[in-house]
Tab-separated table of N, CA and C in Angstrom:
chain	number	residue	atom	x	y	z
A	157	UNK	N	45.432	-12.001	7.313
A	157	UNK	CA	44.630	-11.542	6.192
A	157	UNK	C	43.200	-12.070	6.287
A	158	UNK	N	42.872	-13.371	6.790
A	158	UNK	CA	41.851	-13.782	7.144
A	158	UNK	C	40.744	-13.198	8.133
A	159	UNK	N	40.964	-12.928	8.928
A	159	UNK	CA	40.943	-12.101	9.950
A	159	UNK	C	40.131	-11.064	9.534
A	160	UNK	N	41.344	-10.215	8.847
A	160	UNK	CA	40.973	-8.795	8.253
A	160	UNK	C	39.793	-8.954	7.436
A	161	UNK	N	39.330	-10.418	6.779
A	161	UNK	CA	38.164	-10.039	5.741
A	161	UNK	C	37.192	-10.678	6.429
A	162	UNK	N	37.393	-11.336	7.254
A	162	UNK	CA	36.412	-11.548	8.399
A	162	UNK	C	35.369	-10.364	9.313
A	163	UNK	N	36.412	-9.726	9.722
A	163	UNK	CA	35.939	-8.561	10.232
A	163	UNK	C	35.220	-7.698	9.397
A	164	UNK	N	36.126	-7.655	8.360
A	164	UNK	CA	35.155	-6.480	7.046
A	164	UNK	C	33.516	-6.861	6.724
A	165	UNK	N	33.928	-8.312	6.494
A	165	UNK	CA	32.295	-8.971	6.347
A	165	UNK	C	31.254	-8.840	7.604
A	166	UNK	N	31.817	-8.752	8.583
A	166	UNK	CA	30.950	-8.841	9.524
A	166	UNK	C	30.781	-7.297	10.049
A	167	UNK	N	31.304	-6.251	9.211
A	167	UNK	CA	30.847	-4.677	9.704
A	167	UNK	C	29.862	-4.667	9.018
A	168	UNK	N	30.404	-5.056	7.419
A	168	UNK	CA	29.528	-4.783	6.180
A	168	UNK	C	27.881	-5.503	6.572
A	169	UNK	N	27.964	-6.394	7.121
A	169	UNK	CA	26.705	-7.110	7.316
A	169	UNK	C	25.834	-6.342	8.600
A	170	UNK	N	26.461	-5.971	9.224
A	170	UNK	CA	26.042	-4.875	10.494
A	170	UNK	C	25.245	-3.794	9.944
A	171	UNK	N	26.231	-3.343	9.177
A	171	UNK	CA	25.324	-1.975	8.581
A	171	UNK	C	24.221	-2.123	7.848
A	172	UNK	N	24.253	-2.959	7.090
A	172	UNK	CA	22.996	-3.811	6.133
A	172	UNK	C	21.832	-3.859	7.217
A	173	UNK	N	21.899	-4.371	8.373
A	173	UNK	CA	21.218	-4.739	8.800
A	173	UNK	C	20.683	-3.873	9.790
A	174	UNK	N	21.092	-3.564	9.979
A	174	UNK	CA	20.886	-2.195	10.710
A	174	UNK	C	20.067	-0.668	10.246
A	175	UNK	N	20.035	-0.445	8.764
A	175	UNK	CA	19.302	0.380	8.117
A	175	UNK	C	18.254	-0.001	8.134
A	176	UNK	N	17.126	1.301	8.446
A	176	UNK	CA	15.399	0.575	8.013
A	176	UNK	C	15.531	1.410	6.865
A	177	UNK	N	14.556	0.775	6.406
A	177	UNK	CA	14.007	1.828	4.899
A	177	UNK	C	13.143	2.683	4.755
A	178	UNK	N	12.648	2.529	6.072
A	178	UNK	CA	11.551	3.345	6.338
A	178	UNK	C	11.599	4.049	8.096
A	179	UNK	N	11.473	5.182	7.768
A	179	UNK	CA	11.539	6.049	8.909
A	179	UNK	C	10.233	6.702	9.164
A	180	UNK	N	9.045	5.952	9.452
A	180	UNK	CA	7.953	6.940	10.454
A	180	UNK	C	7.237	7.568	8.683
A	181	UNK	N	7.836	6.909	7.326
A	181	UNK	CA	6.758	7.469	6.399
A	181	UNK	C	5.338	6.986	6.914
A	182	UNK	N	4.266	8.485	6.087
A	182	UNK	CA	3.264	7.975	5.639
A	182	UNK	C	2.763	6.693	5.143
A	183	UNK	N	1.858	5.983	5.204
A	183	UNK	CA	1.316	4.681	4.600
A	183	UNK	C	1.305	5.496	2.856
A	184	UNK	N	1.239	4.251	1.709
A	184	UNK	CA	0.840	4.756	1.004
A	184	UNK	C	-0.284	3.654	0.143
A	185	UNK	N	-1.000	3.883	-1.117
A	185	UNK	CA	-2.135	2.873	-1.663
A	185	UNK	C	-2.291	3.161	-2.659
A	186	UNK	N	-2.336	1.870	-3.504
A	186	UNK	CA	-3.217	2.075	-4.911
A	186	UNK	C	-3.920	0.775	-4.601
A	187	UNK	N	-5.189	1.491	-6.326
A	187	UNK	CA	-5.912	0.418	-6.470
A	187	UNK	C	-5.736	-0.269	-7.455
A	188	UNK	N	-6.105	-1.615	-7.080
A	188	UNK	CA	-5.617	-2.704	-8.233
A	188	UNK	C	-7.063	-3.336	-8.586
A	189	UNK	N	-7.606	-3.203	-10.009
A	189	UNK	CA	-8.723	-3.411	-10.729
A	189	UNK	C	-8.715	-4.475	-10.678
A	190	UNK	N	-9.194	-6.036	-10.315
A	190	UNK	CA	-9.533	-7.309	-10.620
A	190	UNK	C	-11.226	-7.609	-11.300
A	191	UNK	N	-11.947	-6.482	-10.925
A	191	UNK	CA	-12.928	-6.937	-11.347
A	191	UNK	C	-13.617	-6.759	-12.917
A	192	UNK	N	-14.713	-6.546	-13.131
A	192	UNK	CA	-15.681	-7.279	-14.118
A	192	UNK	C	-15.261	-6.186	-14.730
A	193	UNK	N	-15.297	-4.690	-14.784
A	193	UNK	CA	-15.309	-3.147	-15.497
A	193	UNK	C	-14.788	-2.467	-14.234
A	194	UNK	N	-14.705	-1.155	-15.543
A	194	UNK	CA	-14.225	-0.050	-14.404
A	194	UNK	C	-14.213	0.186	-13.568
A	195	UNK	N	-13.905	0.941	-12.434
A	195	UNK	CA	-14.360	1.011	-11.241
A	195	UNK	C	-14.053	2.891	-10.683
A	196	UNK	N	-14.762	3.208	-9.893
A	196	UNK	CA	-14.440	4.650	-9.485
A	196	UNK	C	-14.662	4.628	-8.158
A	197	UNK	N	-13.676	5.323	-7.329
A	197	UNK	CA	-13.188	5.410	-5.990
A	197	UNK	C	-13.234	6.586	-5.562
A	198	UNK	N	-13.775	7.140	-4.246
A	198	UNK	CA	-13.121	8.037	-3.144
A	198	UNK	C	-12.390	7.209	-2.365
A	199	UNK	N	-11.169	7.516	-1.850
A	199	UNK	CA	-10.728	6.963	-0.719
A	199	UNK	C	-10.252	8.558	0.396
A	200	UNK	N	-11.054	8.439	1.663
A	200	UNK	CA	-10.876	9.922	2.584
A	200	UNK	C	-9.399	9.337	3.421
A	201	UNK	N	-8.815	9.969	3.373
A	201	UNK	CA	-8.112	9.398	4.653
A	201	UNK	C	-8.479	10.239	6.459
A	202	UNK	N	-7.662	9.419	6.879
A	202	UNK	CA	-8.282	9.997	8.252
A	202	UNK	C	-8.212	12.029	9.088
A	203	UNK	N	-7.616	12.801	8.252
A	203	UNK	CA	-7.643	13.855	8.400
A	203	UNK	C	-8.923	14.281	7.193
A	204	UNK	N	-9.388	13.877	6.252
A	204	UNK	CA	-10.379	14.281	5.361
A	204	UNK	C	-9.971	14.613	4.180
A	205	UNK	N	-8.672	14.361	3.826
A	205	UNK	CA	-7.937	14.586	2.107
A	205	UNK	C	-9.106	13.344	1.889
A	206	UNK	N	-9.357	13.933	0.330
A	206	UNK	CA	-10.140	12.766	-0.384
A	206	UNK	C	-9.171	12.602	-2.083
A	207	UNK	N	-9.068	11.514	-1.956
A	207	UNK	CA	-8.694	11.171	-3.552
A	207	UNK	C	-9.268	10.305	-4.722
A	208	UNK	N	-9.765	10.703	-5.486
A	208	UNK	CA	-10.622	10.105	-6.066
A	208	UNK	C	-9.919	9.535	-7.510
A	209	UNK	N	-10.262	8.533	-7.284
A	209	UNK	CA	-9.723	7.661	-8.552
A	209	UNK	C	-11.317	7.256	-9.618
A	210	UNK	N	-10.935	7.815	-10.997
A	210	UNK	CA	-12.305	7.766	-11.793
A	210	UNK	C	-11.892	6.633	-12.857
A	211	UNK	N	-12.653	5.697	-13.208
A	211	UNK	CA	-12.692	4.911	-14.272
A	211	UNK	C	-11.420	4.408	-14.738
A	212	UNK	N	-11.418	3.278	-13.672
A	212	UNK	CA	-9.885	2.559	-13.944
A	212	UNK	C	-10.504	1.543	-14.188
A	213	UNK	N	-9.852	1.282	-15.577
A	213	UNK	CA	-10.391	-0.082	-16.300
A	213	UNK	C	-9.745	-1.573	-15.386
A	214	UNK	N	-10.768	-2.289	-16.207
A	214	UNK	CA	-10.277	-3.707	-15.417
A	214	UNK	C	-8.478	-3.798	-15.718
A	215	UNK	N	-8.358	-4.659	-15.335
A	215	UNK	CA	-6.591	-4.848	-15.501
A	215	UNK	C	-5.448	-4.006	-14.960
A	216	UNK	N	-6.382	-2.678	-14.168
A	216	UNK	CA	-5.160	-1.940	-14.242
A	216	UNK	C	-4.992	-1.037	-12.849
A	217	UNK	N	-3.675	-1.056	-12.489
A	217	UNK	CA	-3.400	-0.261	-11.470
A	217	UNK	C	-3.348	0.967	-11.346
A	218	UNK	N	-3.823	1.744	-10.124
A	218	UNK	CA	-3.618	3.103	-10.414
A	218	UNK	C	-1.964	3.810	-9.756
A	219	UNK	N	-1.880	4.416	-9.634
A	219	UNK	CA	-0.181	5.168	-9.217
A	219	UNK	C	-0.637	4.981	-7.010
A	220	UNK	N	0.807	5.292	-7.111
A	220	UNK	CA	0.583	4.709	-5.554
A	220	UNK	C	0.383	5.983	-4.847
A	221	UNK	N	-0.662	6.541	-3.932
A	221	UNK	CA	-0.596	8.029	-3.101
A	221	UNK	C	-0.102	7.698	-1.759
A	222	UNK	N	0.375	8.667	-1.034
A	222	UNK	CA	0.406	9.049	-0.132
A	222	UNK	C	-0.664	9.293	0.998
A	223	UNK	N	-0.906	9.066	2.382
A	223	UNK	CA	-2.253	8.998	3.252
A	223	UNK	C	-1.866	9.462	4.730
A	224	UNK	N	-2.782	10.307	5.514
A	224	UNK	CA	-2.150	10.347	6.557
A	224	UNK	C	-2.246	8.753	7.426
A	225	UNK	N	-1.801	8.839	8.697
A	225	UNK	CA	-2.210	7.669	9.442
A	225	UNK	C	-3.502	7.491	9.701
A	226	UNK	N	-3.556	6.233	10.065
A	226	UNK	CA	-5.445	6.480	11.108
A	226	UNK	C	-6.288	5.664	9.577
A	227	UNK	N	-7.509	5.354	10.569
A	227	UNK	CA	-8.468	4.841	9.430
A	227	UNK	C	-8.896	5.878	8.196
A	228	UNK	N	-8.585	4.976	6.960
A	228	UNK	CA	-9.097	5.324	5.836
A	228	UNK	C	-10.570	4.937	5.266
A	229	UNK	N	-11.335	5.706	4.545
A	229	UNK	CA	-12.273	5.180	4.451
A	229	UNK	C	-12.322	5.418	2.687
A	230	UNK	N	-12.636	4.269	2.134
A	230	UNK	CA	-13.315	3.937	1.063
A	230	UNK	C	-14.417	3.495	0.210
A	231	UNK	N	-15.018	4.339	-0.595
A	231	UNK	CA	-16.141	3.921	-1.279
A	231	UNK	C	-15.965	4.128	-2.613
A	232	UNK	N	-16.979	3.460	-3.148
A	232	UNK	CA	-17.362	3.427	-4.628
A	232	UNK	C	-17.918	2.745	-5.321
A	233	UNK	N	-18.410	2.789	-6.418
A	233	UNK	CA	-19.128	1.493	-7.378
A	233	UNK	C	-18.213	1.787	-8.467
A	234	UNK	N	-18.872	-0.490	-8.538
A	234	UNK	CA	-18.809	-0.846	-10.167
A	234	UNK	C	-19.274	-1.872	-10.654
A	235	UNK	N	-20.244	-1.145	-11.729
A	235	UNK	CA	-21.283	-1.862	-12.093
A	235	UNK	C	-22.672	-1.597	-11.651
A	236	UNK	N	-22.567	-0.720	-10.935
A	236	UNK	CA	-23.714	0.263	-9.886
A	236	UNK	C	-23.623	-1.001	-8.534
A	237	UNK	N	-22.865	-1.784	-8.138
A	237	UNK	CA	-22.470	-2.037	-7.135
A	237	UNK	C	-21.853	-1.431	-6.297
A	238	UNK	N	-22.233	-0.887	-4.772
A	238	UNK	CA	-21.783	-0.091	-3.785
A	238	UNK	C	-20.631	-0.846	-3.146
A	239	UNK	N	-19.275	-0.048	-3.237
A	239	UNK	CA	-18.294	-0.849	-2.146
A	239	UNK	C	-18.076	0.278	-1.097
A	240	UNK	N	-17.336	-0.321	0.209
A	240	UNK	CA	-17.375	0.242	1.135
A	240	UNK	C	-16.335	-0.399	1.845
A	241	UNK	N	-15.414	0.227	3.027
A	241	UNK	CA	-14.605	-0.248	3.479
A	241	UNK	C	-13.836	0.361	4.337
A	242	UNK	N	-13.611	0.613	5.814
A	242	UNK	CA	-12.606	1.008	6.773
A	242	UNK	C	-10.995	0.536	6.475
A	243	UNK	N	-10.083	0.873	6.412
A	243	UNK	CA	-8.785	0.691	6.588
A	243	UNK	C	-8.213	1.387	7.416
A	244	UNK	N	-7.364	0.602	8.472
A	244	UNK	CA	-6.709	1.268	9.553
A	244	UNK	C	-5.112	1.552	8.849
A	245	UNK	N	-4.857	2.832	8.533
A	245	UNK	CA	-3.207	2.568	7.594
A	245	UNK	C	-2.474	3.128	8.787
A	246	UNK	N	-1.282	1.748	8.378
A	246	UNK	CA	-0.212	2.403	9.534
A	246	UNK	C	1.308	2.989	8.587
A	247	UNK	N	1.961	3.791	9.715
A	247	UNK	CA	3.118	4.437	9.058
A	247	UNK	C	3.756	3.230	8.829
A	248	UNK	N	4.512	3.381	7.503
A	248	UNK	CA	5.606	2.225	7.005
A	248	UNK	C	5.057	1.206	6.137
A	249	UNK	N	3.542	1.182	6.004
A	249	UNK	CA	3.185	0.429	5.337
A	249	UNK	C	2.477	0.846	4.121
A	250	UNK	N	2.510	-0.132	2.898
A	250	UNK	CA	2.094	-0.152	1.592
A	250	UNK	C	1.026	-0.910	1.642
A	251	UNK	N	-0.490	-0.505	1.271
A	251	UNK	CA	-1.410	-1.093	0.953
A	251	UNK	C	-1.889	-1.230	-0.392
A	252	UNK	N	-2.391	-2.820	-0.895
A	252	UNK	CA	-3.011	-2.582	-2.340
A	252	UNK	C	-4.281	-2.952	-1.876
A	253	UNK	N	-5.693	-2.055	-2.636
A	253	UNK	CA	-6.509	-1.710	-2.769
A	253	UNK	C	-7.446	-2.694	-3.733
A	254	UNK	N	-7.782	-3.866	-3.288
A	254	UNK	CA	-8.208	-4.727	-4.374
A	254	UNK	C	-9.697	-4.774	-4.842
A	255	UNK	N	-9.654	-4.110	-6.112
A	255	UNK	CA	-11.126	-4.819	-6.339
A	255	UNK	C	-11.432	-6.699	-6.783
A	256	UNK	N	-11.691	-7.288	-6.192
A	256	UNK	CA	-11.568	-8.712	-6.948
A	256	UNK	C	-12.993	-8.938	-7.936
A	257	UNK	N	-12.455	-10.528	-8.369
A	257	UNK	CA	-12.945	-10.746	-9.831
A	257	UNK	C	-14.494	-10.818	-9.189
A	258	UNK	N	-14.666	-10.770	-8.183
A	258	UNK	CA	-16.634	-10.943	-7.790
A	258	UNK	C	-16.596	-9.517	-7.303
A	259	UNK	N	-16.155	-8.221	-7.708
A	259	UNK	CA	-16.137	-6.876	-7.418
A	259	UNK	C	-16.356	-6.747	-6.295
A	260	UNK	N	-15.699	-7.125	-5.177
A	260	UNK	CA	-15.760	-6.832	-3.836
A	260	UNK	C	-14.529	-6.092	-3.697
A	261	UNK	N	-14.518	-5.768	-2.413
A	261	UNK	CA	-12.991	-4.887	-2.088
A	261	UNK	C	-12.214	-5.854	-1.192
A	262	UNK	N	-11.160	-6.000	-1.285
A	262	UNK	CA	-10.081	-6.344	-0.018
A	262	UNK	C	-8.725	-5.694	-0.141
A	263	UNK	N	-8.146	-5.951	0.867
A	263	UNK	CA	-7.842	-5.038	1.413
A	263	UNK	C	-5.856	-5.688	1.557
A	264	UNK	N	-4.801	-5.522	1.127
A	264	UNK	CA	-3.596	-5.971	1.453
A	264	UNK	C	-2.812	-5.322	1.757
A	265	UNK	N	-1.305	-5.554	2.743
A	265	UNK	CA	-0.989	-4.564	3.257
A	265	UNK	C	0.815	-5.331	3.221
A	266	UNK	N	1.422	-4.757	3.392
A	266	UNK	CA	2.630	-4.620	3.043
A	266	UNK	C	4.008	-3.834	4.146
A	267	UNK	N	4.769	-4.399	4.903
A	267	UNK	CA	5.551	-3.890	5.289
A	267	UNK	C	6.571	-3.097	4.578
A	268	UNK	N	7.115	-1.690	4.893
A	268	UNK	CA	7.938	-0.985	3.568
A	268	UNK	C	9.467	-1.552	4.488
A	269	UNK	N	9.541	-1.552	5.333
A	269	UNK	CA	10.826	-1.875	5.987
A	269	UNK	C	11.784	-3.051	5.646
């Protein structure tokens, strides 16, 4: 009987481990407001979809999109401060989009697997 739940545990743990969660998706991104006021965004991705995020107050995140691969490019102000920024997005990964509390951009990235 030992045996038998031995073995069970050790299929069950096989298969666990063995699933990715991610198969070859798209990257995807939001932006996360840290700074002083609002902020308004284009972000192009690397085929030329543009998505524009308008007047997201401080505190707050926007919904997460979808991007092709390849460098993304981002701009925008806030505060009539110009941001700017290359991102290389890869498949499988989740990026957050940071404005921080000195309204700069950076940039975080996230394995989905």
């Amino acid at each position: 009987m030992k045996s038998i739940a031995v073995l069970l545990s050790i299929s069950v743990l096989m298969i666990f481990t063995s699933c990715k969660k991610c198969n070859n998706d798209d990257p995807t991104a939001r932006v996360v407001n840290n700074g002083t006021s609002a902020v308004s965004l284009q972000i192009t991705s690397s085929v030329g979809n543009v998505i524009s995020i308008t007047g997201l107050e401080k505190g707050l995140i926007s919904s997460e999109k979808s991007y092709s691969t390849g460098v993304a490019t981002i701009s925008g102000t806030i505060e009539g401060i110009q941001l700017s920024e290359s991102v290389d997005m890869s498949e499988c990964y989740a990026y957050d989009i940071t404005i921080t509390s000195e309204n700069k951009l950076s940039v975080f990235s996230q394995d989905k697997n």
